[in-house]
Tab-separated table of C-alpha atoms in Angstrom:
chain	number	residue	atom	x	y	z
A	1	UNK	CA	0.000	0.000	0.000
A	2	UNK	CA	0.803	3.647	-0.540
A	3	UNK	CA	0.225	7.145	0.603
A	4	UNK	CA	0.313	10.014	-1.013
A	5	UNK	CA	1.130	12.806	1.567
A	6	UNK	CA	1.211	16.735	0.495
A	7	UNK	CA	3.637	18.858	2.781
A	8	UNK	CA	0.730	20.119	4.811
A	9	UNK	CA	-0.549	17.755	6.398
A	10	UNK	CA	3.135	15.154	6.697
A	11	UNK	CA	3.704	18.046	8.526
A	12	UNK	CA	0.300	17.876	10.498
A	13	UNK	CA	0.691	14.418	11.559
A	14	UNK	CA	4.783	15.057	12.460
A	15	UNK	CA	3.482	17.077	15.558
A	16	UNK	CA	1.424	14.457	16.655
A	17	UNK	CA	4.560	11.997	16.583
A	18	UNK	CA	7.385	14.564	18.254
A	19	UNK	CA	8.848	12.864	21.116
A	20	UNK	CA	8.325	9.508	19.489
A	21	UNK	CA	11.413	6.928	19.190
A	22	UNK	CA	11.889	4.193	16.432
A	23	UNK	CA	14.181	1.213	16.645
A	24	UNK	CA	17.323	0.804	14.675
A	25	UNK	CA	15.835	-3.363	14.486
A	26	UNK	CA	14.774	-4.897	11.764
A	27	UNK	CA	10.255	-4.969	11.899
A	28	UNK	CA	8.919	-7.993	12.962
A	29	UNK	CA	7.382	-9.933	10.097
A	30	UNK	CA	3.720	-8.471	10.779
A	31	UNK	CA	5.124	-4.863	10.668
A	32	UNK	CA	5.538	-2.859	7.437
A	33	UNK	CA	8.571	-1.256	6.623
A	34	UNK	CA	7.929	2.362	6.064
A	35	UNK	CA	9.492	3.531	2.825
A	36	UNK	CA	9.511	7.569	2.111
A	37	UNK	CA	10.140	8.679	-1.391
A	38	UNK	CA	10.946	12.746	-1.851
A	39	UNK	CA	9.917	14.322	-5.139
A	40	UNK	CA	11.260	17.628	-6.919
A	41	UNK	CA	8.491	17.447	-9.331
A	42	UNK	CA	5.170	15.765	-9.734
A	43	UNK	CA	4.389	12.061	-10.178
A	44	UNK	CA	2.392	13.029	-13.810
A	45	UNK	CA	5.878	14.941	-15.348
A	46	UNK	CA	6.768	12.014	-17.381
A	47	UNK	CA	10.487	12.489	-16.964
A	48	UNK	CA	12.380	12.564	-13.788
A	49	UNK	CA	9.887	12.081	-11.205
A	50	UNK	CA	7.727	9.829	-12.834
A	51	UNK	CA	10.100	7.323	-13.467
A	52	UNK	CA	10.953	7.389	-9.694
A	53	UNK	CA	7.757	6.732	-9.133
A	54	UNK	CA	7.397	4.211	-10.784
A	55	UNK	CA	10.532	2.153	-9.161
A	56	UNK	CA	8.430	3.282	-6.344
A	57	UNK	CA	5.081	1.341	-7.520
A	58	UNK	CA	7.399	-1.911	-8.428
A	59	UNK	CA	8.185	-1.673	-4.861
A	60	UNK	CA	4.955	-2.066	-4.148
A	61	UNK	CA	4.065	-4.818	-6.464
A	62	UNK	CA	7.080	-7.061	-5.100
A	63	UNK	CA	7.290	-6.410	-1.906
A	64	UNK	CA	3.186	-6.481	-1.291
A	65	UNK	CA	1.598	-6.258	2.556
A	66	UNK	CA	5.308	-5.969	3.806
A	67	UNK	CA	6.133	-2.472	2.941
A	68	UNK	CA	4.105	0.636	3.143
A	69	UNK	CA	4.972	3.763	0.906
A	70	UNK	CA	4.946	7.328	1.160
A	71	UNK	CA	6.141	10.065	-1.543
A	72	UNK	CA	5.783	13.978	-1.102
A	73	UNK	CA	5.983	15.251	-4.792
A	74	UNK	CA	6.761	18.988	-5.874
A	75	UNK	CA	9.125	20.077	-2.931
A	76	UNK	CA	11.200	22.670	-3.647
A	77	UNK	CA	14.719	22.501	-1.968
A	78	UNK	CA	14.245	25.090	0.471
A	79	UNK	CA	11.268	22.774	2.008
A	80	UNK	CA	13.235	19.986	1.741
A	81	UNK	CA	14.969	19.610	5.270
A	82	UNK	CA	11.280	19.840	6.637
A	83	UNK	CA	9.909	17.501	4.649
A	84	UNK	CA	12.449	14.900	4.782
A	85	UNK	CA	12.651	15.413	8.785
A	86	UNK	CA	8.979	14.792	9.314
A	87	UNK	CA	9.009	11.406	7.562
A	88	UNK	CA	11.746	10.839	9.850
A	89	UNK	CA	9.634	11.623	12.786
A	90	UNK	CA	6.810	9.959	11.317
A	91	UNK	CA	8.238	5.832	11.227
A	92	UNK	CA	9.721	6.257	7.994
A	93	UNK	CA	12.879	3.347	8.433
A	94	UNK	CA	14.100	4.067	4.361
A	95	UNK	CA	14.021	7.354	2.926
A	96	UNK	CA	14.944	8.158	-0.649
A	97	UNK	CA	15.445	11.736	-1.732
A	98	UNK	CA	15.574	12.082	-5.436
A	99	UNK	CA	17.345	15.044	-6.791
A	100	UNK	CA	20.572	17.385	-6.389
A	101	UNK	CA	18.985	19.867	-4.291
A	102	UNK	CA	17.919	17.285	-1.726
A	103	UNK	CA	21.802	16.799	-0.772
A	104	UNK	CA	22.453	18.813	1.805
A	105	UNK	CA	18.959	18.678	3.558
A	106	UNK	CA	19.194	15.115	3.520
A	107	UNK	CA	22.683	14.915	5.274
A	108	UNK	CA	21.409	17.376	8.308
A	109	UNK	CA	18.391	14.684	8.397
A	110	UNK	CA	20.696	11.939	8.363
A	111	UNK	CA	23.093	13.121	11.154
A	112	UNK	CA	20.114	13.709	13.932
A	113	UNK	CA	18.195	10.321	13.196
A	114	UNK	CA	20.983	7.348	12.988
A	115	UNK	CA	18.439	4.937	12.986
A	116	UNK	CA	17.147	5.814	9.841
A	117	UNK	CA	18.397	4.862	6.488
A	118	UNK	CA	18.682	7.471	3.651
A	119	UNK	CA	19.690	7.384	0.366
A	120	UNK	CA	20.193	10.480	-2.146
A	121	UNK	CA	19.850	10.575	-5.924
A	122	UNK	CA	22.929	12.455	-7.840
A	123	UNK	CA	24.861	13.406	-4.648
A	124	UNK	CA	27.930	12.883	-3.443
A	125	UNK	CA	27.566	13.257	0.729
A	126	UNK	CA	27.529	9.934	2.655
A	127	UNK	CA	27.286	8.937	6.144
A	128	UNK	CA	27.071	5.240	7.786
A	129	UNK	CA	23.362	5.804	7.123
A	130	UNK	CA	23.196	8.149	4.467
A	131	UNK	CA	23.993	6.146	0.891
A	132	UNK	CA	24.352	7.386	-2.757
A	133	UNK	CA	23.191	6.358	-6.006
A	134	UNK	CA	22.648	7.812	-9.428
A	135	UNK	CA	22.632	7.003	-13.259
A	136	UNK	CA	25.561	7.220	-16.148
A	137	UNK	CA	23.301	9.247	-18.233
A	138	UNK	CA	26.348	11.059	-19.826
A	139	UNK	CA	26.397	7.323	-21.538
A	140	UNK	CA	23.280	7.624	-23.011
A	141	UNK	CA	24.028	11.563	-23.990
A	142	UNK	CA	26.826	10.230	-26.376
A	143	UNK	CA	25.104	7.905	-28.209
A	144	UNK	CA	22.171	11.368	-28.253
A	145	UNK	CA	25.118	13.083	-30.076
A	146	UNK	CA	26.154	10.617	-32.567
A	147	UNK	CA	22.568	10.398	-33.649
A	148	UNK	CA	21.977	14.340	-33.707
A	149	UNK	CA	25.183	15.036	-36.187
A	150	UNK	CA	23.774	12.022	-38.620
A	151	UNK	CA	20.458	13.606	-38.437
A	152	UNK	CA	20.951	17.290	-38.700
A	153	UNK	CA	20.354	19.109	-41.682
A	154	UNK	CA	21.356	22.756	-40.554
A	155	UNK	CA	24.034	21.266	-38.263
A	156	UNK	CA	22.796	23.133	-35.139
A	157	UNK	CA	21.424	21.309	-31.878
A	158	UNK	CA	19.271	22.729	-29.557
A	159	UNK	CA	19.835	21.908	-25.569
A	160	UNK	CA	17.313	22.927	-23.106
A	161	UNK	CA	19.366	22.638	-19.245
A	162	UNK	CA	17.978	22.831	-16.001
A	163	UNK	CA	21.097	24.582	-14.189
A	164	UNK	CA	24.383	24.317	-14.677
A	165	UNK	CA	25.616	21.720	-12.683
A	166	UNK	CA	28.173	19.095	-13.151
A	167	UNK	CA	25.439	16.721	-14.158
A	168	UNK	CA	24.491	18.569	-16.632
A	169	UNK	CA	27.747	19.919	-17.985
A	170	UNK	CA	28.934	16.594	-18.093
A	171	UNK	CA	25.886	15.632	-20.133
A	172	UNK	CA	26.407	18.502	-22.674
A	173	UNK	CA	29.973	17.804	-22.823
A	174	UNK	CA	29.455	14.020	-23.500
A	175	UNK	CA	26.711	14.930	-26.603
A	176	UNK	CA	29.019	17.348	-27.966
A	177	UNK	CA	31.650	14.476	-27.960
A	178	UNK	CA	29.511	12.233	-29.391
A	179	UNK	CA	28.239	14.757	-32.214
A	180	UNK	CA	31.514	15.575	-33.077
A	181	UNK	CA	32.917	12.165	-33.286
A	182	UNK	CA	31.000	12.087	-36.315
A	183	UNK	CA	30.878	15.623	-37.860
A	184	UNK	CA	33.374	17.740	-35.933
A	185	UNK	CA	31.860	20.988	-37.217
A	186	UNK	CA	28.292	20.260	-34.823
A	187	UNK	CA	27.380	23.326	-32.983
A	188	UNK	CA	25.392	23.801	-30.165
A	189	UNK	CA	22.697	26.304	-29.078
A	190	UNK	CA	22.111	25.979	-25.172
A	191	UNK	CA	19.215	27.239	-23.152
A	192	UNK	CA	18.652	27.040	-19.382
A	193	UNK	CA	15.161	26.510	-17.875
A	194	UNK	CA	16.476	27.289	-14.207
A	195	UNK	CA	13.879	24.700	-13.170
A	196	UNK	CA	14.231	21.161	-13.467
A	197	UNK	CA	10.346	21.220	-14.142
A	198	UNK	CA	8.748	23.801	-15.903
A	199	UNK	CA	6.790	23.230	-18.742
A	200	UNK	CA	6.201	26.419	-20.191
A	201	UNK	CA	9.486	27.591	-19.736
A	202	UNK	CA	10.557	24.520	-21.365
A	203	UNK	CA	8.279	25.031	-24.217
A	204	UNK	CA	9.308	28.379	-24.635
A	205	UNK	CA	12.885	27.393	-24.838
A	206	UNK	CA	12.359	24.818	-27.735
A	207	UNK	CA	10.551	27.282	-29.129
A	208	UNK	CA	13.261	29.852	-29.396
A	209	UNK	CA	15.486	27.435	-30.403
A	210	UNK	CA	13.948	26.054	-33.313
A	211	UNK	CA	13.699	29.768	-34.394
A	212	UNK	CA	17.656	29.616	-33.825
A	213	UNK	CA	17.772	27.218	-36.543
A	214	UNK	CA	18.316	23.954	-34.547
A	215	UNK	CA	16.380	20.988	-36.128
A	216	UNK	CA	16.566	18.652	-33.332
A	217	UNK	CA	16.458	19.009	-29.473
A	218	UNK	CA	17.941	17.434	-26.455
A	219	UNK	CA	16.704	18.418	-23.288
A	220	UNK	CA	18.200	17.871	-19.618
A	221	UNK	CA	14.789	18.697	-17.448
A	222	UNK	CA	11.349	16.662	-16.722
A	223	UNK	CA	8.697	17.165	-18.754
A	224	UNK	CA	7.885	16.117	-22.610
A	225	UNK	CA	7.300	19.940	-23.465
A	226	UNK	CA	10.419	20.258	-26.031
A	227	UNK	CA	9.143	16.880	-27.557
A	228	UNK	CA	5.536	18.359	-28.226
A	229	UNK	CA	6.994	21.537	-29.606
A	230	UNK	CA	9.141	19.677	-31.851
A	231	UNK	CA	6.184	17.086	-33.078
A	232	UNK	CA	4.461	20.687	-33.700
A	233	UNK	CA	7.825	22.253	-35.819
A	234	UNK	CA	8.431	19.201	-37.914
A	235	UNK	CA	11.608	18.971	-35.943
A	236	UNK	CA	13.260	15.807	-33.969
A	237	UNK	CA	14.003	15.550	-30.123
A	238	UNK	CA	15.093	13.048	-27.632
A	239	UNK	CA	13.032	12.356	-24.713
A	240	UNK	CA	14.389	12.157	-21.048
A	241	UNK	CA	14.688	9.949	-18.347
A	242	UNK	CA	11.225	8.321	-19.893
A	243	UNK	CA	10.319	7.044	-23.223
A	244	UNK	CA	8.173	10.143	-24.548
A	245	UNK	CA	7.287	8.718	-27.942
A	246	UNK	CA	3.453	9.678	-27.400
A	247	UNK	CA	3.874	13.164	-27.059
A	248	UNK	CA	5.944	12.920	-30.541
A	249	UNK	CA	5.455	9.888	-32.728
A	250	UNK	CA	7.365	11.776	-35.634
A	251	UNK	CA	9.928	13.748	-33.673
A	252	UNK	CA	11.564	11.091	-30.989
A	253	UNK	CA	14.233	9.869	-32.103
A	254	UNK	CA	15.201	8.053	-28.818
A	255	UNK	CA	15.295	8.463	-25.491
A	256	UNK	CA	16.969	8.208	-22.436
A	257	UNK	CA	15.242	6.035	-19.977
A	258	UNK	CA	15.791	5.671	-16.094
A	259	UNK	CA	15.098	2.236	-14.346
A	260	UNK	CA	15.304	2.681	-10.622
A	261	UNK	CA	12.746	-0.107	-9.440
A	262	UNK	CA	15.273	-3.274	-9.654
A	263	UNK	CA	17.563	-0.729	-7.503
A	264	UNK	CA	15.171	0.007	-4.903
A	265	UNK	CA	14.164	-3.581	-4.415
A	266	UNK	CA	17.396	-4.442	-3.774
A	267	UNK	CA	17.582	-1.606	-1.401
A	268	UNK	CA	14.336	-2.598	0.626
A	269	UNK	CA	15.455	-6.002	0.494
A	270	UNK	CA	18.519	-4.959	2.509
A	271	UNK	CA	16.646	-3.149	4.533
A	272	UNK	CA	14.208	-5.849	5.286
A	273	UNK	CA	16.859	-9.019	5.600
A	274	UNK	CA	18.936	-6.490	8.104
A	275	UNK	CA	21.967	-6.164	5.384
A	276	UNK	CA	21.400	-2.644	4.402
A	277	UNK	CA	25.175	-0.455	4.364
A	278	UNK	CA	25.631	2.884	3.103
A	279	UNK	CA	27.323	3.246	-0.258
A	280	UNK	CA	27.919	4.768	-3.819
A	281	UNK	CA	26.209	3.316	-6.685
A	282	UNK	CA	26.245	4.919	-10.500
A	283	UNK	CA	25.020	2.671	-13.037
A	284	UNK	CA	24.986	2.911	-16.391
A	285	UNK	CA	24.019	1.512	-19.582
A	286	UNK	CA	25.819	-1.918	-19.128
A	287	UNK	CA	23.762	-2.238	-15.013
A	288	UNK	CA	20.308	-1.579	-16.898
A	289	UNK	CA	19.853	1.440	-14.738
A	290	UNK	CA	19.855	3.408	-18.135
A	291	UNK	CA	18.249	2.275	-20.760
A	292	UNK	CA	18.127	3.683	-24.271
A	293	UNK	CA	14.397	3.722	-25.781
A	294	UNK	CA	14.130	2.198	-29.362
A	295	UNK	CA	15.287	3.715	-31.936
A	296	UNK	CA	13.149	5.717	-34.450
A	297	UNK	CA	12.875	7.862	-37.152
A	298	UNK	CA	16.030	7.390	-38.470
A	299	UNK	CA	17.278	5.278	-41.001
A	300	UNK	CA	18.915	1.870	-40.969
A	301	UNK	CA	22.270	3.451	-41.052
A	302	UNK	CA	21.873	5.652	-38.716
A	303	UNK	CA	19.947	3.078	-35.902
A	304	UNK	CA	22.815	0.430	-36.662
A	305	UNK	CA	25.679	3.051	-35.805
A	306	UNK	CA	23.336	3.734	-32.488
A	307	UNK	CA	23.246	0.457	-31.911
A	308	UNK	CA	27.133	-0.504	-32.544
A	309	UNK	CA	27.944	2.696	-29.695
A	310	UNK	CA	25.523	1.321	-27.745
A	311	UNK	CA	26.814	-2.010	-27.218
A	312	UNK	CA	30.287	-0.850	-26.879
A	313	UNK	CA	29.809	1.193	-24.216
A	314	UNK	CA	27.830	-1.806	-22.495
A	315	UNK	CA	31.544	-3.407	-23.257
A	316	UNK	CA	33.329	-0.968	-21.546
A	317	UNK	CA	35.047	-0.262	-25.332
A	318	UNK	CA	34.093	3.114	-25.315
A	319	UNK	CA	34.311	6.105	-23.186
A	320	UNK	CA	32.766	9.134	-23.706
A	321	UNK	CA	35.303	10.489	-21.997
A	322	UNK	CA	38.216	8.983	-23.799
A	323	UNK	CA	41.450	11.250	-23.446
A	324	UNK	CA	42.482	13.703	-24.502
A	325	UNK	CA	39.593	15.471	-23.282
A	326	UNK	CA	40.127	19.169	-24.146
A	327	UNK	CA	37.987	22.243	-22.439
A	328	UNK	CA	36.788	25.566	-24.733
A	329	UNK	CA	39.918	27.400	-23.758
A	330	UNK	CA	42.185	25.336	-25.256
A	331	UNK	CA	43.872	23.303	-21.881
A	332	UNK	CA	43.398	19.579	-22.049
A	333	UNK	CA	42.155	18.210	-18.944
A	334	UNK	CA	44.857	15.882	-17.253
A	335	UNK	CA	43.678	12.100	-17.836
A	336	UNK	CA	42.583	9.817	-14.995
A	337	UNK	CA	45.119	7.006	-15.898
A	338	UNK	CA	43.471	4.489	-17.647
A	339	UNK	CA	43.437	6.461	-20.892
A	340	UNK	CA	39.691	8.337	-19.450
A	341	UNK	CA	38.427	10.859	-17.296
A	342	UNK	CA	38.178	9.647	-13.538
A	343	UNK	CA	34.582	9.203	-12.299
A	344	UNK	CA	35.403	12.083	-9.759
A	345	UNK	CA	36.581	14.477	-12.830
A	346	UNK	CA	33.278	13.758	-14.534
A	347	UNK	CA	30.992	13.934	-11.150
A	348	UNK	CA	32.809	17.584	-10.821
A	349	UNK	CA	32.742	19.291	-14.343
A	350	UNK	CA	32.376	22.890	-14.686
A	351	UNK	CA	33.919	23.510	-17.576
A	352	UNK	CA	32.294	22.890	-21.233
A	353	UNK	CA	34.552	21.411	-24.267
A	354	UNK	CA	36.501	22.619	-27.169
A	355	UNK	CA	33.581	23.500	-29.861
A	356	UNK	CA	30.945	24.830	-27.702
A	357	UNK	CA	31.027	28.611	-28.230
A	358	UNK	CA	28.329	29.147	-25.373
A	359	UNK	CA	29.678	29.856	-21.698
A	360	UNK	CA	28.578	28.458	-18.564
A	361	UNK	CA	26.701	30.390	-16.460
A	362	UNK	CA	28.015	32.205	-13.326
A	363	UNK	CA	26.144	33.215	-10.232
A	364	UNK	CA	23.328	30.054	-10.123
């Protein structure tokens, strides 16, 4: 079973449960293990949040009469702290928060209930009960960038960002990579939302653009906006984190697709055989974790080059970040080693790559 709880009234029911205490124990086999999920947007965006949600409901499905779940959906990171502390209050045992914001909230929450377990989407902070996990999207974004310089006719891509964080530098980055591994002259028009879900803005930004001359657009926020505007311009797009064919059957050219629910069974299976530890997970194409939606639109070609990337990523024969990796001043970045960027270089980009003329923003 789940609730849905808006901040209100988890908040409502916290002050009935101050001075409560919960045991660190494993439930006894009649009790539920209360599961809280944390949402930056809403379950119906059909990106980011959605998919969440729906590792959430296979959860559900698997686990059955032994778990009980809760997810707050829209909170903004300023109410984040307060929500996350009042499922903490409330019996909540396993807490996932699921976006970069949510860091440092959770990690305050973390440090004045021990005997809870957390776990953090896209962050870096742990704690003996405070774990990490997150997806190797910037996987997925090369293969995006391959397929955009085949496909291009005017040789511009649009990108719609949320904010410029490492993330999504490193996502840029890895398109441009993959674009230019095929037509070096690619170039890039970049707009940032400064939300991760906002569809108007996000429809506005396709929208402008278009009129820029791109002819396809990648997006890094939550909701299928872009794709609708660029079913509506004749234009292609890639969907994110879900596969948003529906809302363009003659733009999407693939997608980017987010599987958490095999994670988070394995996580409430911890929980619930008394196993759980804190660590770092980022999976990527070859864990399942990402998936890449089917390829359309496109010709044979074009879907069998997809396709060969693809699978040698899964290998581990590609990189995206294969060295020499060079930033839009000119320096090369010093190489992790094993002939790639190190998964800490990657995790803390702020810097965008020879051939993108735009600059990062300052001050967000």
């Amino acid at each position: 079973m789940h609730r849905r709880i808006n901040r209100r009234a988890l908040f409502a029911v916290a002050l009935a449960a101050i001075g409560a205490t919960f045991s660190a124990g494993i439930a006894m086999a009649q009790e539920r293990l209360k599961i809280g999920f944390v949402y930056v947007g809403p379950v119906g965006d059909h990106g980011w949040t959605y998919q969440h949600d729906i590792g959430r409901q296979a959860v559900e499905r698997h686990f059955g009469n032994r778990v009980e779940t809760t997810f707050v959906e829209r909170v903004a990171s300023a109410d984040a702290e307060r929500v996350i502390e009042q499922l903490a209050r409330t019996g909540h045992r396993l807490i996932f928060t699921t976006s970069f914001g949510f860091m440092d909230p959770t990690e305050r929450v973390a440090r004045r209930h021990p005997n809870v377990r957390f776990e953090h989407a896209t962050g870096f902070k742990r704690a003996a009960n405070l774990a990490t996990y997150a997806g190797r999207f910037y996987e997925g974004r090369y293969i995006l960038g391959q397929i955009a310089a085949r496909m291009s006719k005017t040789g511009t891509i649009g990108y719609i960002g949320a904010f410029p964080i490492p993330e999504v530098l490193s996502g840029i980055n890895s398109f441009m990579l993959g674009a230019q591994s095929v037509r070096p002259d690619m170039k890039i028009r970049i707009v940032w939302a400064n939300a991760w879900f906002d569809p108007g803005r996000e429809a506005d930004a396709a929208r402008a653009l278009a009129d820029q001359g791109a002819d396809i657009i990648a997006q890094h926020t939550d909701s299928p906006a872009a794709m609708q505007i660029a079913e509506q311009r004749g234009i292609f797009a890639f969907g994110q984190n879900s596969d948003m064919i529906r809302f363009g059957g003659k733009a999407q050219l693939t997608a980017i697709v987010a599987d958490w629910g095999p994670y988070y069974i394995q996580r409430v299976q911890a929980m619930l055989d008394g196993r759980w530890t804190s660590g770092d997970v980022w999976g990527g194409l070859n864990t399942g974790m990402v998936q890449m939606a089917p390829y359309t639109n496109m010709p044979p070609d074009v879907k069998a080059m997809a396709e060969a990337t693809e699978a040698a990523i899964k290998a581990g024969t590609l990189h995206p970040f294969r060295c020499p990796v060079v930033r839009q001043d000119g320096q090369t970045v010093e190489c992790g080693g094993n002939g790639v960027l190190t998964d800490q270089q990657i995790l803390g980009m702020n810097f965008y790559i020879r051939g993108i003329e735009e600059r990062v923003p300052t001050g967000n």
